[in-house]
CSV table of C-alpha atoms in Angstrom, one decimal:
chain,number,residue,atom,x,y,z
A,1,MET,CA,139.4,165.8,108.4
A,2,GLY,CA,138.5,165.1,112.1
A,3,TRP,CA,135.1,166.9,111.6
A,4,LYS,CA,134.2,164.8,108.6
A,5,ILE,CA,134.7,161.6,110.6
A,6,ASN,CA,132.8,163.3,113.6
A,7,GLY,CA,129.9,164.4,111.2
A,8,TYR,CA,129.8,160.8,109.7
A,9,LEU,CA,129.4,159.2,113.2
A,10,THR,CA,126.7,161.5,114.0
A,11,VAL,CA,124.7,160.8,111.0
A,12,GLU,CA,125.3,157.3,111.5
A,13,ILE,CA,123.9,157.2,115.1
A,14,GLY,CA,121.2,159.6,114.4
A,15,SER,CA,119.8,157.6,111.5
A,16,LYS,CA,119.8,154.6,113.7
A,17,MET,CA,117.9,156.4,116.5
A,18,VAL,CA,115.4,157.8,114.1
A,19,TYR,CA,115.1,154.2,112.5
A,20,ASN,CA,114.4,152.7,116.0
A,21,TRP,CA,112.0,155.6,116.8
A,22,CYS,CA,109.9,154.8,113.6
A,23,LEU,CA,109.8,151.0,114.6
A,24,ASN,CA,108.6,151.8,118.2
A,25,LYS,CA,105.9,154.3,116.8
A,26,ASP,CA,104.8,151.7,114.4
A,27,MET,CA,104.5,149.0,117.0
A,28,LYS,CA,102.3,151.2,119.4
A,29,PRO,CA,98.7,151.6,118.6
C-alpha cells in the first residue's frame, strides 16, 4: 500500500517536472 502512494507521488512530481521542462524548452529559441 505504501509503495503505491509513493509511486503515485513520484509520477505526479515527475510529470510536473517534465511539463515545466517542455515549457521552458519551447520558450527558448
